PDB file of C-alpha atoms in Angstrom:
ATOM      1  CA  MET A   1     -21.358  -9.953 -14.030  1.00 95.00           C
ATOM      2  CA  LYS A   2     -18.940  -7.008 -14.230  1.00 98.00           C
ATOM      3  CA  ASN A   3     -15.523  -7.292 -12.582  1.00 98.00           C
ATOM      4  CA  ILE A   4     -14.811  -4.228 -10.429  1.00 98.00           C
ATOM      5  CA  VAL A   5     -11.199  -3.359  -9.578  1.00 98.00           C
ATOM      6  CA  VAL A   6     -10.725  -0.675  -6.926  1.00 98.00           C
ATOM      7  CA  LEU A   7      -7.540   1.412  -6.792  1.00 98.00           C
ATOM      8  CA  VAL A   8      -6.611   2.742  -3.344  1.00 98.00           C
ATOM      9  CA  SER A   9      -3.836   4.466  -1.443  1.00 97.00           C
ATOM     10  CA  GLY A  10      -5.139   4.986   2.089  1.00 95.00           C
ATOM     11  CA  GLY A  11      -7.782   4.026   4.611  1.00 96.00           C
ATOM     12  CA  GLY A  12     -10.360   2.790   2.150  1.00 97.00           C
ATOM     13  CA  THR A  13     -13.571   4.313   3.518  1.00 97.00           C
ATOM     14  CA  ASN A  14     -15.034   4.574   0.022  1.00 97.00           C
ATOM     15  CA  LEU A  15     -13.954   0.985  -0.621  1.00 98.00           C
ATOM     16  CA  GLN A  16     -15.831   0.002   2.535  1.00 98.00           C
ATOM     17  CA  ALA A  17     -18.940   1.755   1.226  1.00 98.00           C
ATOM     18  CA  LEU A  18     -18.703  -0.352  -1.934  1.00 98.00           C
ATOM     19  CA  ILE A  19     -18.133  -3.559   0.036  1.00 98.00           C
ATOM     20  CA  ASP A  20     -21.161  -2.801   2.225  1.00 98.00           C
ATOM     21  CA  ALA A  21     -23.298  -2.019  -0.830  1.00 98.00           C
ATOM     22  CA  GLN A  22     -22.246  -5.285  -2.457  1.00 98.00           C
ATOM     23  CA  LYS A  23     -23.143  -7.247   0.679  1.00 98.00           C
ATOM     24  CA  GLN A  24     -26.559  -5.569   0.746  1.00 98.00           C
ATOM     25  CA  GLY A  25     -27.263  -6.582  -2.835  1.00 97.00           C
ATOM     26  CA  MET A  26     -27.084  -3.020  -4.148  1.00 98.00           C
ATOM     27  CA  ILE A  27     -24.664  -3.934  -6.965  1.00 98.00           C
ATOM     28  CA  PRO A  28     -26.449  -6.983  -8.391  1.00 94.00           C
ATOM     29  CA  ASN A  29     -24.525  -7.189 -11.661  1.00 97.00           C
ATOM     30  CA  GLY A  30     -21.054  -6.395 -10.343  1.00 98.00           C
ATOM     31  CA  ARG A  31     -18.533  -7.761  -7.901  1.00 98.00           C
ATOM     32  CA  ILE A  32     -15.317  -6.366  -6.459  1.00 98.00           C
ATOM     33  CA  THR A  33     -12.707  -8.827  -7.639  1.00 98.00           C
ATOM     34  CA  CYS A  34      -9.482  -7.041  -6.707  1.00 98.00           C
ATOM     35  CA  VAL A  35      -8.119  -4.088  -4.757  1.00 98.00           C
ATOM     36  CA  ILE A  36      -4.858  -2.593  -6.040  1.00 98.00           C
ATOM     37  CA  SER A  37      -2.935  -0.289  -3.717  1.00 98.00           C
ATOM     38  CA  SER A  38      -0.114   2.130  -4.445  1.00 98.00           C
ATOM     39  CA  ASN A  39       0.792   1.963  -0.740  1.00 97.00           C
ATOM     40  CA  PRO A  40       1.754  -1.331   0.930  1.00 98.00           C
ATOM     41  CA  ASP A  41       0.577  -0.020   4.318  1.00 98.00           C
ATOM     42  CA  ALA A  42      -2.872   1.138   3.175  1.00 98.00           C
ATOM     43  CA  TYR A  43      -5.604   0.030   5.575  1.00 98.00           C
ATOM     44  CA  ALA A  44      -7.798  -0.491   2.527  1.00 98.00           C
ATOM     45  CA  LEU A  45      -5.838  -3.695   1.923  1.00 98.00           C
ATOM     46  CA  VAL A  46      -6.934  -4.975   5.342  1.00 98.00           C
ATOM     47  CA  ARG A  47     -10.560  -4.171   4.513  1.00 98.00           C
ATOM     48  CA  ALA A  48     -10.260  -6.112   1.266  1.00 98.00           C
ATOM     49  CA  ARG A  49      -8.622  -9.171   2.810  1.00 98.00           C
ATOM     50  CA  GLU A  50     -11.160  -9.286   5.648  1.00 98.00           C
ATOM     51  CA  ASN A  51     -13.879  -9.501   3.013  1.00 98.00           C
ATOM     52  CA  GLY A  52     -12.245 -12.138   0.859  1.00 98.00           C
ATOM     53  CA  ILE A  53     -11.234  -9.767  -1.921  1.00 98.00           C
ATOM     54  CA  GLY A  54      -7.938 -10.304  -3.727  1.00 98.00           C
ATOM     55  CA  THR A  55      -5.257  -7.650  -3.373  1.00 98.00           C
ATOM     56  CA  ARG A  56      -2.217  -6.416  -5.235  1.00 98.00           C
ATOM     57  CA  VAL A  57       0.374  -3.808  -4.281  1.00 98.00           C
ATOM     58  CA  ILE A  58       1.974  -1.814  -7.096  1.00 98.00           C
ATOM     59  CA  VAL A  59       4.115   1.019  -5.727  1.00 98.00           C
ATOM     60  CA  PRO A  60       4.986   3.696  -8.332  1.00 97.00           C
ATOM     61  CA  LYS A  61       8.317   4.668  -6.755  1.00 96.00           C
ATOM     62  CA  GLU A  62       9.554   1.089  -7.022  1.00 97.00           C
ATOM     63  CA  PHE A  63       9.638   1.392 -10.821  1.00 97.00           C
ATOM     64  CA  SER A  64      12.427   3.099 -12.724  1.00 97.00           C
ATOM     65  CA  SER A  65      10.023   5.116 -14.879  1.00 97.00           C
ATOM     66  CA  ARG A  66       6.385   6.138 -15.128  1.00 96.00           C
ATOM     67  CA  GLU A  67       6.088   4.135 -18.326  1.00 97.00           C
ATOM     68  CA  ILE A  68       7.219   0.912 -16.660  1.00 98.00           C
ATOM     69  CA  TYR A  69       4.856   1.507 -13.723  1.00 98.00           C
ATOM     70  CA  THR A  70       1.982   2.117 -16.128  1.00 98.00           C
ATOM     71  CA  LYS A  71       2.784  -1.093 -17.984  1.00 98.00           C
ATOM     72  CA  ALA A  72       2.706  -3.045 -14.689  1.00 98.00           C
ATOM     73  CA  LEU A  73      -0.614  -1.482 -13.687  1.00 98.00           C
ATOM     74  CA  LEU A  74      -2.164  -2.204 -17.082  1.00 98.00           C
ATOM     75  CA  GLU A  75      -0.949  -5.785 -16.957  1.00 98.00           C
ATOM     76  CA  ALA A  76      -2.583  -6.229 -13.546  1.00 98.00           C
ATOM     77  CA  LEU A  77      -5.863  -4.750 -14.788  1.00 98.00           C
ATOM     78  CA  PHE A  78      -5.808  -7.029 -17.833  1.00 98.00           C
ATOM     79  CA  GLN A  79      -5.078 -10.063 -15.652  1.00 98.00           C
ATOM     80  CA  GLU A  80      -8.010  -9.185 -13.403  1.00 98.00           C
ATOM     81  CA  TYR A  81     -10.320  -8.835 -16.444  1.00 98.00           C
ATOM     82  CA  ALA A  82     -11.375  -5.411 -15.158  1.00 98.00           C
ATOM     83  CA  ASP A  83     -14.675  -4.143 -16.552  1.00 98.00           C
ATOM     84  CA  LEU A  84     -14.838  -1.140 -14.225  1.00 98.00           C
ATOM     85  CA  ILE A  85     -12.019   0.622 -12.377  1.00 98.00           C
ATOM     86  CA  VAL A  86     -12.936   2.697  -9.329  1.00 98.00           C
ATOM     87  CA  LEU A  87     -10.517   5.279  -7.946  1.00 98.00           C
ATOM     88  CA  ALA A  88     -11.213   5.334  -4.209  1.00 95.00           C
ATOM     89  CA  GLY A  89      -8.687   7.672  -2.636  1.00 92.00           C
ATOM     90  CA  PHE A  90      -6.056   6.711  -5.205  1.00 95.00           C
ATOM     91  CA  MET A  91      -3.260   9.270  -4.935  1.00 92.00           C
ATOM     92  CA  THR A  92      -1.457   8.499  -8.194  1.00 92.00           C
ATOM     93  CA  ILE A  93      -2.343  10.262 -11.445  1.00 91.00           C
ATOM     94  CA  LEU A  94      -3.139   7.697 -14.115  1.00 96.00           C
ATOM     95  CA  ASP A  95      -1.134   7.800 -17.316  1.00 96.00           C
ATOM     96  CA  GLU A  96      -3.030   8.498 -20.520  1.00 97.00           C
ATOM     97  CA  ALA A  97      -2.295   4.931 -21.651  1.00 98.00           C
ATOM     98  CA  VAL A  98      -4.532   3.594 -18.865  1.00 98.00           C
ATOM     99  CA  ILE A  99      -7.302   6.062 -19.680  1.00 98.00           C
ATOM    100  CA  HIS A 100      -7.130   5.179 -23.378  1.00 97.00           C
ATOM    101  CA  ALA A 101      -7.289   1.455 -22.611  1.00 98.00           C
ATOM    102  CA  TYR A 102     -10.320   1.902 -20.347  1.00 98.00           C
ATOM    103  CA  ARG A 103     -12.198   4.843 -21.855  1.00 97.00           C
ATOM    104  CA  ASN A 104     -15.391   5.493 -19.852  1.00 98.00           C
ATOM    105  CA  GLN A 105     -14.593   2.504 -17.659  1.00 98.00           C
ATOM    106  CA  ILE A 106     -12.790   4.424 -14.900  1.00 98.00           C
ATOM    107  CA  ILE A 107     -14.739   6.390 -12.303  1.00 98.00           C
ATOM    108  CA  ASN A 108     -13.641   8.680  -9.505  1.00 98.00           C
ATOM    109  CA  VAL A 109     -15.428  10.260  -6.563  1.00 97.00           C
ATOM    110  CA  HIS A 110     -14.480  13.858  -5.739  1.00 97.00           C
ATOM    111  CA  PRO A 111     -15.558  15.658  -2.527  1.00 98.00           C
ATOM    112  CA  SER A 112     -17.095  18.755  -4.115  1.00 98.00           C
ATOM    113  CA  LEU A 113     -19.710  19.716  -6.659  1.00 98.00           C
ATOM    114  CA  ILE A 114     -17.563  19.829  -9.790  1.00 98.00           C
ATOM    115  CA  PRO A 115     -16.621  22.246 -11.372  1.00 97.00           C
ATOM    116  CA  SER A 116     -16.140  23.927  -7.973  1.00 98.00           C
ATOM    117  CA  PHE A 117     -13.008  23.193  -5.922  1.00 98.00           C
ATOM    118  CA  CYS A 118     -11.515  20.606  -8.233  1.00 97.00           C
ATOM    119  CA  GLY A 119      -8.520  20.041 -10.461  1.00 94.00           C
ATOM    120  CA  PRO A 120      -4.796  19.980  -9.632  1.00 93.00           C
ATOM    121  CA  GLY A 121      -4.091  20.497  -5.934  1.00 92.00           C
ATOM    122  CA  TYR A 122      -7.659  19.914  -4.779  1.00 95.00           C
ATOM    123  CA  TYR A 123      -7.730  16.709  -2.761  1.00 93.00           C
ATOM    124  CA  GLY A 124      -8.352  15.681   0.824  1.00 93.00           C
ATOM    125  CA  LEU A 125      -8.954  18.449   3.339  1.00 96.00           C
ATOM    126  CA  ARG A 126      -7.823  21.120   0.882  1.00 97.00           C
ATOM    127  CA  VAL A 127     -11.146  20.792  -0.954  1.00 98.00           C
ATOM    128  CA  HIS A 128     -13.144  21.492   2.193  1.00 98.00           C
ATOM    129  CA  GLU A 129     -10.829  24.278   3.318  1.00 98.00           C
ATOM    130  CA  ALA A 130     -11.423  25.991  -0.025  1.00 98.00           C
ATOM    131  CA  ALA A 131     -15.196  25.568   0.249  1.00 98.00           C
ATOM    132  CA  LEU A 132     -15.232  27.133   3.714  1.00 98.00           C
ATOM    133  CA  GLU A 133     -12.899  29.935   2.651  1.00 98.00           C
ATOM    134  CA  ARG A 134     -15.257  30.767  -0.221  1.00 98.00           C
ATOM    135  CA  GLY A 135     -18.271  30.736   2.053  1.00 98.00           C
ATOM    136  CA  VAL A 136     -20.439  28.433  -0.038  1.00 98.00           C
ATOM    137  CA  LYS A 137     -23.732  27.346   1.511  1.00 98.00           C
ATOM    138  CA  TYR A 138     -23.691  23.959  -0.191  1.00 98.00           C
ATOM    139  CA  THR A 139     -20.896  21.624  -1.167  1.00 98.00           C
ATOM    140  CA  GLY A 140     -21.153  17.901  -1.852  1.00 98.00           C
ATOM    141  CA  ALA A 141     -19.642  15.115  -3.911  1.00 98.00           C
ATOM    142  CA  THR A 142     -19.371  14.147  -7.569  1.00 98.00           C
ATOM    143  CA  VAL A 143     -18.831  10.794  -9.251  1.00 98.00           C
ATOM    144  CA  HIS A 144     -17.416  11.175 -12.741  1.00 98.00           C
ATOM    145  CA  PHE A 145     -15.695   9.261 -15.481  1.00 98.00           C
ATOM    146  CA  VAL A 146     -11.951   9.876 -15.650  1.00 98.00           C
ATOM    147  CA  ASN A 147     -10.358  11.500 -18.669  1.00 97.00           C
ATOM    148  CA  GLU A 148      -6.931  13.017 -19.353  1.00 96.00           C
ATOM    149  CA  VAL A 149      -7.652  16.181 -17.309  1.00 95.00           C
ATOM    150  CA  ALA A 150      -7.987  16.099 -13.510  1.00 93.00           C
ATOM    151  CA  ASP A 151     -11.648  16.126 -12.402  1.00 96.00           C
ATOM    152  CA  ASP A 152     -12.787  17.021 -15.929  1.00 97.00           C
ATOM    153  CA  GLY A 153     -14.478  13.823 -17.090  1.00 97.00           C
ATOM    154  CA  PRO A 154     -18.219  13.412 -17.716  1.00 98.00           C
ATOM    155  CA  ILE A 155     -20.282  13.712 -14.522  1.00 98.00           C
ATOM    156  CA  ILE A 156     -22.347  10.657 -13.551  1.00 98.00           C
ATOM    157  CA  LEU A 157     -23.939  11.685 -10.236  1.00 98.00           C
ATOM    158  CA  GLN A 158     -23.781  14.582  -7.792  1.00 98.00           C
ATOM    159  CA  LYS A 159     -25.237  15.079  -4.314  1.00 98.00           C
ATOM    160  CA  PRO A 160     -25.276  18.378  -2.390  1.00 98.00           C
ATOM    161  CA  VAL A 161     -24.468  18.698   1.304  1.00 98.00           C
ATOM    162  CA  ALA A 162     -25.302  21.786   3.357  1.00 98.00           C
ATOM    163  CA  VAL A 163     -22.470  23.663   5.051  1.00 98.00           C
ATOM    164  CA  GLN A 164     -23.300  24.179   8.746  1.00 98.00           C
ATOM    165  CA  PRO A 165     -22.337  27.115  10.981  1.00 96.00           C
ATOM    166  CA  GLY A 166     -19.131  26.298  12.828  1.00 97.00           C
ATOM    167  CA  ASP A 167     -18.015  23.684  10.321  1.00 98.00           C
ATOM    168  CA  THR A 168     -14.308  22.906  10.182  1.00 98.00           C
ATOM    169  CA  PRO A 169     -12.652  21.205   7.216  1.00 98.00           C
ATOM    170  CA  GLU A 170     -12.661  17.997   9.251  1.00 98.00           C
ATOM    171  CA  THR A 171     -16.361  18.071  10.174  1.00 98.00           C
ATOM    172  CA  LEU A 172     -17.331  19.030   6.643  1.00 98.00           C
ATOM    173  CA  GLN A 173     -15.178  16.270   5.174  1.00 98.00           C
ATOM    174  CA  LYS A 174     -16.853  13.687   7.407  1.00 98.00           C
ATOM    175  CA  ARG A 175     -20.374  14.852   6.540  1.00 98.00           C
ATOM    176  CA  VAL A 176     -19.654  14.956   2.805  1.00 98.00           C
ATOM    177  CA  MET A 177     -18.361  11.389   2.992  1.00 98.00           C
ATOM    178  CA  GLN A 178     -21.313  10.099   5.003  1.00 98.00           C
ATOM    179  CA  GLU A 179     -24.104  11.989   3.236  1.00 98.00           C
ATOM    180  CA  ALA A 180     -22.776  12.068  -0.329  1.00 98.00           C
ATOM    181  CA  GLU A 181     -19.671  10.042  -1.257  1.00 98.00           C
ATOM    182  CA  TRP A 182     -20.772   6.795   0.382  1.00 98.00           C
ATOM    183  CA  VAL A 183     -24.211   7.180  -1.195  1.00 98.00           C
ATOM    184  CA  ILE A 184     -23.544   8.098  -4.810  1.00 98.00           C
ATOM    185  CA  LEU A 185     -20.408   6.023  -5.408  1.00 98.00           C
ATOM    186  CA  PRO A 186     -22.224   2.677  -4.981  1.00 98.00           C
ATOM    187  CA  GLN A 187     -25.144   4.078  -6.983  1.00 98.00           C
ATOM    188  CA  ALA A 188     -22.866   5.019  -9.879  1.00 98.00           C
ATOM    189  CA  VAL A 189     -21.147   1.631  -9.793  1.00 98.00           C
ATOM    190  CA  SER A 190     -24.520  -0.113  -9.863  1.00 98.00           C
ATOM    191  CA  LEU A 191     -25.697   2.008 -12.809  1.00 98.00           C
ATOM    192  CA  PHE A 192     -22.526   1.134 -14.735  1.00 98.00           C
ATOM    193  CA  CYS A 193     -22.800  -2.576 -13.998  1.00 98.00           C
ATOM    194  CA  ASN A 194     -26.433  -2.554 -15.089  1.00 98.00           C
ATOM    195  CA  GLY A 195     -25.498  -0.967 -18.414  1.00 98.00           C
ATOM    196  CA  ARG A 196     -27.516   2.171 -17.721  1.00 98.00           C
ATOM    197  CA  LEU A 197     -24.860   4.806 -18.434  1.00 98.00           C
ATOM    198  CA  GLU A 198     -24.409   6.327 -21.870  1.00 98.00           C
ATOM    199  CA  VAL A 199     -21.767   8.975 -22.545  1.00 98.00           C
ATOM    200  CA  LYS A 200     -22.389  11.589 -25.226  1.00 97.00           C
ATOM    201  CA  GLY A 201     -19.575  14.118 -25.323  1.00 94.00           C
ATOM    202  CA  LYS A 202     -19.253  15.531 -21.800  1.00 95.00           C
ATOM    203  CA  THR A 203     -22.743  14.424 -20.755  1.00 98.00           C
ATOM    204  CA  VAL A 204     -23.745  11.148 -19.102  1.00 98.00           C
ATOM    205  CA  TRP A 205     -27.279   9.965 -19.788  1.00 98.00           C
ATOM    206  CA  ILE A 206     -28.855   7.520 -17.361  1.00 98.00           C
ATOM    207  CA  LYS A 207     -31.025   5.072 -19.305  1.00 96.00           C
ATOM    208  CA  GLY A 208     -34.279   3.733 -17.939  1.00 87.00           C
TER     209      GLY A 208
END
């Protein structure tokens, strides 16, 4: 059984998708053991507590340096025996020390089809604004392993979503979450926990 630790900063809709998938037996070899928030007021913490999941709050600005914050985060991950770390709306860039300690054990969901509309500055509504400004006919979501470069890690799963006439960034964001993010994030977590992911360079092979 793999221990899944979810890092959050906000409302926790992707966390809720994972909780729902776990309840439905869609992650048979994994369990969410802890939710760590960088924001003490994150609603994701409420979602976790209502479902009997342990929580921790580690606020970056409360530490005198990035190094000390990173040490505290790593200590928490070690204490939770984390096998998989899921970034679910986590608004803090992880230090390389965390990535090195958990190579190919950290996954993130991004609301576009990487390599489009990703990298520094592309988060939240900005991603969908950029997609609409460019006039793409399809956008979507990507689940990928995290490396030292923003949104650059090996891609695990992607799912396209059609852009509709009259879409606003808000309506597109909602549809991408419902039709893509909440679908492929639990799938990727399940694949990891079942030992079906193999990374070769920048490519992820799904075994079986």
